[in-house]
Amino acid sequence: MERLDKYLSNAGIGTRKEVKEYVRSGLVTVDQNIAKDPGMKVDGRKNEVCFKGEKVFSYSPTYILLNKPAGCVSATEDSRERTVLDVLSEAGLDPIPKGLFPVGRLDKDTTGLLLLTDDGEFAHELLSPKKHVDKVYHVTVDTPLSENEKMIFNNGIVLSDFTCLPAKLDILSEYEAKITIREGKFHQVKRMFMALGHTVTSLKRLRMGEFTLPDDLPEGRFVRLDMECHDHEKKII
Ligand code: URA
């Protein structure tokens, strides 16, 4: 859902100020009713918005939060593997919006929060290395964790090709932890634990920036996120 004035201005009908005037002058209808409030919420997929009797088509970006199951790849197409778009399709997303892509990658065996969008600017805000967006993972490992490893993570683990930014380790039990990292290099969490002699036996992403995996969202299911844009900052509404 988005504001009617935003929908109209995105469609090129006029500036925000102009379209507000058009609405107040009764030139805009939503589902055949004259719109009175430029701030009313419309959904371009469900409502018919007309300006001077002509249907207005506007681009409404899509934001999806998927609880990724294991066994699928974070790609839009793959000749051999099941992709996260296949998962969305099986979960009932129909049609799959053109241009939808995963915001970053989770490994094939990693589960949990994966965002998908067709909004490149939004993806860039979350993925840009300069932004240091927090990602929180639940991890299980094959050998016991020890308290002193918290400090090692916090000091920045040294891998063969780079030194990781400080990461926060919360030990939940002997073989289980939450880890918060602020970057997202290839296999990063697995490599960090491997550097301390632990093999990761399961990995699930719980949070990415302000987006949290809902407790009641089963693996393989998704929710659509409604966003509103305030001066380039996207907020969940
Ligand atoms: N780190 C990993 O090692 N794998 C993932 O899927 C995500 C983060």
GROMACS .gro file of C-alpha atoms and ligand atoms in nm, residues 105-107 110 137 185 187-191 203, ligand 1:
model
   20
  105ARG     CA    1   2.283  -1.454  -0.047
  106LEU     CA    2   2.241  -1.731   0.204
  107ASP     CA    3   2.419  -2.061   0.141
  110THR     CA    4   2.140  -2.188   0.548
  137TYR     CA    5   2.252  -1.560   1.293
  185LYS     CA    6   3.147  -1.197   0.282
  187HIS     CA    7   3.067  -1.816   0.381
  188GLN     CA    8   3.171  -1.563   0.641
  189VAL     CA    9   3.007  -1.706   0.951
  190LYS     CA   10   3.117  -2.061   0.871
  191ARG     CA   11   3.471  -1.942   0.805
  203LEU     CA   12   2.299  -2.170   1.039
  238URA     N1   13   2.765  -1.687   0.652
  238URA     C1   14   2.778  -1.812   0.602
  238URA     O1   15   2.879  -1.877   0.620
  238URA     N2   16   2.677  -1.860   0.528
  238URA     C2   17   2.561  -1.793   0.506
  238URA     O2   18   2.471  -1.844   0.441
  238URA     C3   19   2.549  -1.665   0.561
  238URA     C4   20   2.653  -1.614   0.634
   0.00000   0.00000   0.00000
